[in-house]
Amino acid sequence: MQKTDSKRRGQHFLQIPGPANMPDRVLRAMARPLIDHRGPVFARMTLSILERLQCVFKASGPVIVYPASGHGAWEAALVNTLSPGDRILACENGHFAAKWCEVAARLGFEVERISGDWRRGVEPAAIEARLAEDGQHAFKAVMVVHNETSTGVVNRVCDVRAALDRTAHPALLLVDAVSSLATSEYCHDDWGVDVTVSASQKGLMMSPGLSFNAVSEKALAAAKESQTPRAFWDWQSILSFNERGFFPYTPATTLLFGLDEALGMLLEEGLECVFARHARLAEATRRAAGAWGLEVQCLDRDAYSNTTTALRMPEGYDADVLRQTILENFDMSLGKGLGKVEGKLFRIGHLGNFNDLMLTATLGGVEMGLSLAGVPHEQGGVRAAADYLVSSGSVEE
Ligand code: PLP
């Protein structure tokens, strides 16, 4: 008989910045027998999901659902709106922004990057200056990641929109809201976004497997002109099936059961309360970091993320060794440093189905891990976070 490791008793702490802890209600909703995906019960569920997704994206136009990870929705946003060889201006200040650029380049689009140092939000003035030089309107799209999950840095989408408006540039605005949706204020319509890309496994409190394109009228018009071959990703055929609550292929029924429940939970809590809860837990996390004397990757306090805090290791210490120590001793997974910050930082995910005690336990695991791994730090991070949580009050009655 294999012996159970005593440190694996109790609940695993999945504190990566998504996929995150799923609510029992959502898990139970998914543990149900399948239904006919061409029948009336399915159609009612789909129509209700699509309507509530519009509330979450704050979009008056359609939201398209794919049975795919965020990468699929990245690709869908590009192939529906652009034609082969089209030029894109991309804000690249993190790992996911860089990956989206790679996807676009592999699809045959010409990507020009405005690169940042991965520690601050994108500079709208740099985007504006580049757009102003493009008198011929060669750029057909501008791409930006709202919440860069790899660094915990938020890019101000409305400032990017303002840069397009000030230069009267007609390029489409394509935004990745994979880890900001349902954790932070996001306004597809009001911010003038043409395609918002998102996915199920972050603020939506769902498993990975579904992703989304919220689309503006301008994006729909661009899709009519786009010459890029597409079949599965094609918005038009999905939209015509969606009108009656169906899909042009066998949909991921179980994932839609989960999404249906998760949307219900988010709207019951109220989006404003969801955002406030995330902001408060994020601030408490940064208070802990300050007490430990660890540096937050994001240098601009106006660009702090609600979902992820990336903490830099002292010089000469490897973040992955710390993560391994914490996993072995406390059965907690933290996010690793990705791309050029691999080993240099670790990420605490504080998103989704998450509360004060889950956060203080998470921070307790980090603090004990820092001691066990011999990482130089001050004590008192958990205390600082707890003091903040107490002083900032609990969830409103
Ligand atoms: N964009 C952001 C901001 C992400 O955080 C991620 C994944 O974590 C992705 C895109 C890619 O999504 P997926 O891994 O679901 O393909």
Short mmCIF file of C-alpha atoms and ligand atoms in Angstrom, two decimals:
data_model
loop_
_atom_site.label_atom_id
_atom_site.label_comp_id
_atom_site.label_asym_id
_atom_site.label_seq_id
_atom_site.Cartn_x
_atom_site.Cartn_y
_atom_site.Cartn_z
CA MET A 1 0.00 0.00 0.00
CA GLN A 2 1.34 3.41 -0.94
CA LYS A 3 1.79 5.73 2.04
CA THR A 4 -0.03 9.09 1.92
CA ASP A 5 2.22 12.08 2.52
CA SER A 6 0.81 13.77 5.66
CA LYS A 7 1.54 17.17 4.13
CA ARG A 8 -0.96 16.43 1.37
CA ARG A 9 -3.92 16.19 3.76
CA GLY A 10 -6.49 19.00 3.71
CA GLN A 11 -7.06 21.21 0.73
CA HIS A 12 -4.51 22.04 -1.95
CA PHE A 13 -3.99 25.81 -2.25
CA LEU A 14 -4.06 26.70 -5.93
CA GLN A 15 -2.74 30.25 -5.71
CA ILE A 16 -1.57 30.62 -9.28
CA PRO A 17 -3.22 33.54 -11.09
CA GLY A 18 -5.68 31.25 -12.83
CA PRO A 19 -6.96 28.71 -13.16
CA ALA A 20 -7.97 29.43 -9.60
CA ASN A 21 -10.13 27.93 -6.86
CA MET A 22 -13.54 26.99 -8.24
CA PRO A 23 -16.70 27.39 -6.13
CA ASP A 24 -18.40 24.15 -5.06
CA ARG A 25 -21.60 25.44 -6.66
CA VAL A 26 -19.88 25.58 -10.03
CA LEU A 27 -18.27 22.16 -9.59
CA ARG A 28 -21.64 20.65 -8.69
CA ALA A 29 -23.32 22.33 -11.64
CA MET A 30 -20.84 20.62 -13.91
CA ALA A 31 -21.35 17.18 -12.35
CA ARG A 32 -24.63 16.66 -14.16
CA PRO A 33 -25.78 14.38 -16.95
CA LEU A 34 -25.54 15.86 -20.43
CA ILE A 35 -28.55 17.26 -22.23
CA ASP A 36 -29.42 17.48 -25.93
CA HIS A 37 -27.41 20.37 -27.36
CA ARG A 38 -30.12 20.85 -30.00
CA GLY A 39 -32.99 20.84 -27.50
CA PRO A 40 -35.01 23.61 -25.83
CA VAL A 41 -33.38 23.40 -22.37
CA PHE A 42 -29.94 23.88 -23.89
CA ALA A 43 -31.16 26.78 -26.03
CA ARG A 44 -32.63 28.57 -23.02
CA MET A 45 -29.41 28.14 -21.08
CA THR A 46 -27.27 29.43 -23.97
CA LEU A 47 -29.42 32.50 -24.57
CA SER A 48 -29.26 33.34 -20.88
CA ILE A 49 -25.47 32.84 -20.79
CA LEU A 50 -24.96 35.08 -23.82
CA GLU A 51 -27.10 37.83 -22.32
CA ARG A 52 -25.30 37.72 -18.96
CA LEU A 53 -21.90 37.67 -20.67
CA GLN A 54 -22.82 41.00 -22.25
CA CYS A 55 -23.42 42.38 -18.73
CA VAL A 56 -20.01 41.15 -17.55
CA PHE A 57 -18.15 42.55 -20.58
CA LYS A 58 -20.36 45.69 -20.47
CA ALA A 59 -20.92 45.12 -24.16
CA SER A 60 -24.07 45.83 -26.15
CA GLY A 61 -22.84 43.74 -29.08
CA PRO A 62 -22.49 39.98 -29.18
CA VAL A 63 -20.12 37.88 -27.12
CA ILE A 64 -18.91 34.77 -28.93
CA VAL A 65 -18.04 31.68 -26.89
CA TYR A 66 -15.42 29.18 -28.04
CA PRO A 67 -14.64 25.76 -26.57
CA ALA A 68 -10.97 26.75 -26.46
CA SER A 69 -8.39 28.28 -24.15
CA GLY A 70 -7.52 31.98 -24.36
CA HIS A 71 -5.09 31.22 -27.19
CA GLY A 72 -8.06 30.23 -29.35
CA ALA A 73 -9.85 33.51 -28.68
CA TRP A 74 -6.62 35.42 -29.44
CA GLU A 75 -6.51 33.72 -32.82
CA ALA A 76 -10.23 34.24 -33.44
CA ALA A 77 -9.95 38.00 -32.80
CA LEU A 78 -7.22 38.25 -35.43
CA VAL A 79 -8.50 35.97 -38.18
CA ASN A 80 -11.99 37.45 -38.11
CA THR A 81 -10.95 41.07 -38.42
CA LEU A 82 -7.70 41.22 -40.42
CA SER A 83 -6.44 40.15 -43.84
CA PRO A 84 -3.14 38.42 -44.63
CA GLY A 85 -0.20 40.82 -44.35
CA ASP A 86 -2.13 43.44 -42.38
CA ARG A 87 -0.05 45.49 -39.95
CA ILE A 88 -0.66 45.49 -36.20
CA LEU A 89 0.74 47.87 -33.57
CA ALA A 90 1.20 45.85 -30.38
CA CYS A 91 1.91 47.02 -26.84
CA GLU A 92 4.36 44.47 -25.48
CA ASN A 93 5.08 44.79 -21.76
CA GLY A 94 4.79 41.23 -20.52
CA HIS A 95 4.84 37.56 -21.37
CA PHE A 96 1.22 37.27 -22.54
CA ALA A 97 1.46 40.37 -24.70
CA ALA A 98 4.59 38.87 -26.28
CA LYS A 99 2.79 35.55 -26.86
CA TRP A 100 -0.14 37.27 -28.55
CA CYS A 101 2.34 39.03 -30.84
CA GLU A 102 3.85 35.63 -31.70
CA VAL A 103 0.43 34.20 -32.51
CA ALA A 104 -0.29 37.16 -34.80
CA ALA A 105 3.08 36.84 -36.54
CA ARG A 106 2.59 33.09 -37.08
CA LEU A 107 -0.77 33.81 -38.69
CA GLY A 108 1.00 36.02 -41.24
CA PHE A 109 0.24 39.46 -39.84
CA GLU A 110 2.99 42.04 -39.63
CA VAL A 111 3.47 42.99 -35.99
CA GLU A 112 5.29 46.11 -34.80
CA ARG A 113 5.91 46.10 -31.08
CA ILE A 114 6.09 49.01 -28.66
CA SER A 115 8.05 47.28 -25.94
CA GLY A 116 8.08 48.19 -22.27
CA ASP A 117 10.26 47.08 -19.37
CA TRP A 118 7.62 44.69 -17.93
CA ARG A 119 7.41 46.82 -14.77
CA ARG A 120 5.05 49.57 -15.83
CA GLY A 121 1.94 50.07 -17.94
CA VAL A 122 2.30 50.88 -21.62
CA GLU A 123 3.09 54.49 -22.42
CA PRO A 124 0.04 55.92 -24.29
CA ALA A 125 2.22 58.77 -25.62
CA ALA A 126 4.44 56.26 -27.44
CA ILE A 127 1.39 54.66 -29.07
CA GLU A 128 0.01 58.06 -29.99
CA ALA A 129 3.31 59.14 -31.52
CA ARG A 130 3.54 55.99 -33.64
CA LEU A 131 -0.07 56.26 -34.79
CA ALA A 132 0.44 59.93 -35.67
CA GLU A 133 3.31 58.92 -37.97
CA ASP A 134 1.05 56.44 -39.74
CA GLY A 135 -0.72 58.92 -41.99
CA GLN A 136 -1.52 56.20 -44.53
CA HIS A 137 -3.33 54.15 -41.85
CA ALA A 138 -1.23 51.08 -42.51
CA PHE A 139 -1.93 49.76 -39.02
CA LYS A 140 -5.20 47.91 -39.08
CA ALA A 141 -5.25 47.02 -35.38
CA VAL A 142 -3.74 47.97 -32.04
CA MET A 143 -3.33 45.14 -29.52
CA VAL A 144 -3.04 45.56 -25.76
CA VAL A 145 -3.30 43.24 -22.76
CA HIS A 146 -5.39 44.85 -20.02
CA ASN A 147 -4.09 42.91 -17.01
CA GLU A 148 -0.68 41.39 -17.74
CA THR A 149 -0.87 38.24 -15.63
CA SER A 150 2.85 37.56 -15.91
CA THR A 151 3.84 40.76 -14.10
CA GLY A 152 0.77 42.03 -12.26
CA VAL A 153 0.77 45.25 -14.31
CA VAL A 154 -2.43 46.82 -15.65
CA ASN A 155 -2.47 48.73 -18.93
CA ARG A 156 -4.97 51.55 -19.11
CA VAL A 157 -7.16 50.60 -22.06
CA CYS A 158 -9.01 53.92 -22.08
CA ASP A 159 -5.70 55.77 -22.56
CA VAL A 160 -4.90 53.58 -25.56
CA ARG A 161 -8.37 54.36 -26.93
CA ALA A 162 -7.69 58.07 -26.36
CA ALA A 163 -4.43 57.76 -28.34
CA LEU A 164 -6.39 56.30 -31.27
CA ASP A 165 -9.03 59.01 -30.99
CA ARG A 166 -6.55 61.90 -30.74
CA THR A 167 -4.84 60.75 -33.92
CA ALA A 168 -8.19 59.95 -35.59
CA HIS A 169 -6.67 56.60 -36.47
CA PRO A 170 -9.18 54.01 -37.72
CA ALA A 171 -7.30 50.91 -36.49
CA LEU A 172 -9.33 48.40 -34.52
CA LEU A 173 -8.64 48.17 -30.80
CA LEU A 174 -8.12 44.54 -29.74
CA VAL A 175 -7.86 43.97 -25.98
CA ASP A 176 -6.91 40.91 -23.96
CA ALA A 177 -9.04 40.91 -20.81
CA VAL A 178 -8.28 37.28 -19.98
CA SER A 179 -7.32 37.96 -16.37
CA SER A 180 -9.12 41.25 -15.77
CA LEU A 181 -12.66 40.29 -16.67
CA ALA A 182 -14.81 39.87 -13.55
CA THR A 183 -11.97 40.97 -11.27
CA SER A 184 -11.48 44.61 -12.28
CA GLU A 185 -13.54 47.35 -13.90
CA TYR A 186 -13.83 46.54 -17.60
CA CYS A 187 -16.06 48.41 -20.08
CA HIS A 188 -16.00 47.04 -23.60
CA ASP A 189 -18.46 49.63 -24.99
CA ASP A 190 -17.42 52.71 -23.00
CA TRP A 191 -13.73 52.18 -23.65
CA GLY A 192 -14.35 51.84 -27.39
CA VAL A 193 -12.90 48.35 -27.65
CA ASP A 194 -13.53 46.50 -30.91
CA VAL A 195 -12.69 42.97 -29.81
CA THR A 196 -12.26 41.90 -26.19
CA VAL A 197 -10.63 38.52 -25.72
CA SER A 198 -11.20 36.65 -22.48
CA ALA A 199 -11.27 33.16 -21.00
CA SER A 200 -13.17 31.17 -18.40
CA GLN A 201 -10.47 30.16 -15.91
CA LYS A 202 -9.76 33.45 -14.11
CA GLY A 203 -12.32 35.91 -12.75
CA LEU A 204 -15.18 33.88 -14.16
CA MET A 205 -14.35 31.18 -11.56
CA MET A 206 -14.60 28.39 -14.10
CA SER A 207 -12.30 25.66 -15.31
CA PRO A 208 -10.14 26.35 -18.36
CA GLY A 209 -11.76 25.44 -21.65
CA LEU A 210 -13.97 28.33 -22.73
CA SER A 211 -12.89 31.62 -24.23
CA PHE A 212 -14.61 34.66 -25.63
CA ASN A 213 -14.65 37.43 -28.20
CA ALA A 214 -16.85 40.43 -27.38
CA VAL A 215 -17.25 42.35 -30.63
CA SER A 216 -18.20 45.87 -31.66
CA GLU A 217 -20.18 46.85 -34.73
CA LYS A 218 -16.97 48.09 -36.30
CA ALA A 219 -15.36 44.69 -35.71
CA LEU A 220 -18.36 42.94 -37.26
CA ALA A 221 -18.04 45.19 -40.31
CA ALA A 222 -14.30 44.41 -40.50
CA ALA A 223 -15.14 40.69 -40.38
CA LYS A 224 -17.19 41.09 -43.56
CA GLU A 225 -14.11 42.49 -45.35
CA SER A 226 -11.49 40.20 -43.80
CA GLN A 227 -9.81 37.89 -46.31
CA THR A 228 -8.19 35.53 -43.78
CA PRO A 229 -9.40 31.94 -44.32
CA ARG A 230 -11.26 30.65 -41.28
CA ALA A 231 -13.85 28.01 -40.55
CA PHE A 232 -14.12 26.98 -36.90
CA TRP A 233 -13.32 30.50 -35.65
CA ASP A 234 -15.71 32.26 -38.03
CA TRP A 235 -17.95 34.64 -36.06
CA GLN A 236 -20.70 34.78 -38.64
CA SER A 237 -21.72 31.14 -38.58
CA ILE A 238 -21.57 31.04 -34.78
CA LEU A 239 -23.69 34.19 -34.50
CA SER A 240 -26.39 32.85 -36.76
CA PHE A 241 -26.66 29.64 -34.70
CA ASN A 242 -26.47 31.64 -31.43
CA GLU A 243 -29.58 33.59 -32.38
CA ARG A 244 -31.63 30.52 -31.47
CA GLY A 245 -29.36 29.40 -28.62
CA PHE A 246 -27.29 26.85 -30.52
CA PHE A 247 -23.78 26.36 -31.91
CA PRO A 248 -22.63 25.15 -35.34
CA TYR A 249 -20.75 22.22 -33.71
CA THR A 250 -21.18 20.01 -30.64
CA PRO A 251 -20.69 22.51 -27.81
CA ALA A 252 -18.86 21.91 -24.51
CA THR A 253 -22.12 21.34 -22.62
CA THR A 254 -20.49 20.59 -19.25
CA LEU A 255 -18.40 23.75 -19.37
CA LEU A 256 -21.49 25.77 -20.26
CA PHE A 257 -23.28 24.30 -17.20
CA GLY A 258 -20.42 25.61 -15.10
CA LEU A 259 -20.36 29.01 -16.79
CA ASP A 260 -24.12 29.35 -16.32
CA GLU A 261 -23.71 28.85 -12.56
CA ALA A 262 -20.62 31.04 -12.27
CA LEU A 263 -22.30 33.95 -14.06
CA GLY A 264 -25.24 33.59 -11.68
CA MET A 265 -22.87 33.80 -8.71
CA LEU A 266 -21.03 36.84 -10.03
CA LEU A 267 -24.20 38.77 -10.73
CA GLU A 268 -25.68 37.80 -7.34
CA GLU A 269 -22.60 39.28 -5.66
CA GLY A 270 -22.72 42.29 -7.98
CA LEU A 271 -19.82 43.21 -10.24
CA GLU A 272 -18.91 46.33 -8.24
CA CYS A 273 -18.61 44.20 -5.07
CA VAL A 274 -16.55 41.61 -7.00
CA PHE A 275 -14.12 44.35 -8.08
CA ALA A 276 -13.94 45.86 -4.57
CA ARG A 277 -13.26 42.43 -3.05
CA HIS A 278 -10.40 41.84 -5.48
CA ALA A 279 -8.93 45.31 -4.95
CA ARG A 280 -8.96 44.88 -1.16
CA LEU A 281 -7.31 41.43 -1.26
CA ALA A 282 -4.70 42.74 -3.69
CA GLU A 283 -3.88 45.66 -1.38
CA ALA A 284 -3.56 43.30 1.60
CA THR A 285 -1.13 41.18 -0.42
CA ARG A 286 1.01 44.21 -1.22
CA ARG A 287 1.00 45.19 2.48
CA ALA A 288 2.42 41.73 3.26
CA ALA A 289 5.08 42.16 0.58
CA GLY A 290 6.04 45.54 2.01
CA ALA A 291 6.45 44.07 5.49
CA TRP A 292 8.58 41.21 4.13
CA GLY A 293 10.74 43.74 2.32
CA LEU A 294 10.12 42.07 -1.04
CA GLU A 295 9.82 44.25 -4.10
CA VAL A 296 6.60 44.26 -6.13
CA GLN A 297 7.34 43.77 -9.84
CA CYS A 298 4.94 46.57 -10.80
CA LEU A 299 6.60 49.92 -10.12
CA ASP A 300 3.58 52.09 -10.81
CA ARG A 301 0.96 52.07 -8.07
CA ASP A 302 -1.70 53.20 -10.54
CA ALA A 303 -1.00 50.04 -12.53
CA TYR A 304 -1.26 47.51 -9.69
CA SER A 305 -3.26 44.42 -10.58
CA ASN A 306 -6.35 43.22 -8.72
CA THR A 307 -5.65 39.59 -9.57
CA THR A 308 -1.94 38.97 -9.35
CA THR A 309 0.95 40.26 -7.28
CA ALA A 310 4.35 39.38 -8.69
CA LEU A 311 7.14 39.59 -6.11
CA ARG A 312 10.79 39.84 -7.02
CA MET A 313 13.37 37.67 -5.27
CA PRO A 314 16.40 39.19 -3.58
CA GLU A 315 19.48 39.00 -5.82
CA GLY A 316 20.94 35.49 -5.94
CA TYR A 317 17.75 33.67 -4.83
CA ASP A 318 15.70 31.54 -7.20
CA ALA A 319 11.93 31.98 -7.13
CA ASP A 320 11.39 28.43 -8.38
CA VAL A 321 13.29 26.99 -5.41
CA LEU A 322 11.01 28.96 -3.10
CA ARG A 323 7.92 27.77 -4.97
CA GLN A 324 9.12 24.18 -4.74
CA THR A 325 9.73 24.52 -0.97
CA ILE A 326 6.23 25.91 -0.50
CA LEU A 327 4.65 23.19 -2.63
CA GLU A 328 6.44 20.38 -0.78
CA ASN A 329 5.80 21.73 2.70
CA PHE A 330 2.39 23.37 2.45
CA ASP A 331 0.81 21.87 -0.68
CA MET A 332 0.40 25.33 -2.18
CA SER A 333 1.06 26.24 -5.82
CA LEU A 334 2.22 29.77 -6.61
CA GLY A 335 2.66 31.21 -10.09
CA LYS A 336 6.10 30.98 -11.65
CA GLY A 337 7.99 33.74 -13.41
CA LEU A 338 7.39 33.46 -17.16
CA GLY A 339 9.66 34.32 -20.06
CA LYS A 340 12.41 36.77 -19.25
CA VAL A 341 11.49 36.93 -15.53
CA GLU A 342 11.68 33.15 -15.00
CA GLY A 343 13.28 32.41 -11.60
CA LYS A 344 13.36 36.12 -10.76
CA LEU A 345 9.84 36.43 -9.40
CA PHE A 346 6.90 34.42 -8.11
CA ARG A 347 3.26 35.34 -8.44
CA ILE A 348 0.49 35.19 -5.86
CA GLY A 349 -2.91 34.77 -7.48
CA HIS A 350 -5.71 36.43 -5.48
CA LEU A 351 -8.66 36.09 -7.79
CA GLY A 352 -11.98 34.42 -8.33
CA ASN A 353 -13.57 32.44 -5.52
CA PHE A 354 -11.36 33.96 -2.84
CA ASN A 355 -11.74 35.57 0.58
CA ASP A 356 -9.89 37.01 3.60
CA LEU A 357 -9.03 33.72 5.28
CA MET A 358 -7.91 32.11 2.03
CA LEU A 359 -5.60 35.09 1.53
CA THR A 360 -4.15 35.06 5.06
CA ALA A 361 -3.51 31.31 4.76
CA THR A 362 -1.83 31.89 1.40
CA LEU A 363 0.37 34.61 2.84
CA GLY A 364 1.13 32.38 5.83
CA GLY A 365 2.39 29.73 3.42
CA VAL A 366 4.57 32.27 1.64
CA GLU A 367 5.99 33.64 4.89
CA MET A 368 6.84 30.16 6.22
CA GLY A 369 8.26 29.22 2.83
CA LEU A 370 10.55 32.27 2.81
CA SER A 371 11.94 31.16 6.18
CA LEU A 372 12.34 27.50 5.17
CA ALA A 373 14.05 28.41 1.89
CA GLY A 374 16.40 30.82 3.68
CA VAL A 375 15.28 33.83 1.64
CA PRO A 376 16.24 37.08 3.41
CA HIS A 377 13.08 38.83 4.54
CA GLU A 378 11.45 40.52 7.53
CA GLN A 379 8.74 38.80 9.56
CA GLY A 380 5.27 40.28 9.89
CA GLY A 381 3.81 40.08 6.37
CA VAL A 382 0.76 38.12 7.47
CA ARG A 383 0.25 40.52 10.39
CA ALA A 384 0.42 43.55 8.06
CA ALA A 385 -2.11 41.99 5.68
CA ALA A 386 -4.41 41.01 8.53
CA ASP A 387 -4.25 44.52 10.03
CA TYR A 388 -5.23 45.97 6.69
CA LEU A 389 -8.07 43.48 6.25
CA VAL A 390 -9.41 44.33 9.71
CA SER A 391 -9.10 48.07 9.23
CA SER A 392 -10.64 48.06 5.76
CA GLY A 393 -13.71 46.22 7.05
CA SER A 394 -15.36 43.09 5.85
CA VAL A 395 -17.77 42.65 2.98
CA GLU A 396 -20.70 45.07 3.22
CA GLU A 397 -23.93 43.73 4.71
N1 PLP B 1 -3.73 36.34 -21.84
C1 PLP B 1 -3.51 36.44 -20.53
C2 PLP B 1 -3.48 37.79 -19.90
C3 PLP B 1 -3.32 35.29 -19.76
O1 PLP B 1 -3.11 35.41 -18.43
C4 PLP B 1 -3.35 34.03 -20.38
C5 PLP B 1 -3.14 32.81 -19.60
O2 PLP B 1 -2.89 32.81 -18.43
C6 PLP B 1 -3.57 33.97 -21.75
C7 PLP B 1 -3.78 35.15 -22.45
C8 PLP B 1 -3.59 32.68 -22.49
O3 PLP B 1 -4.74 31.97 -22.16
P1 PLP B 1 -4.76 30.38 -22.24
O4 PLP B 1 -3.64 29.88 -21.42
O5 PLP B 1 -6.14 30.07 -21.69
O6 PLP B 1 -4.63 30.03 -23.68
#
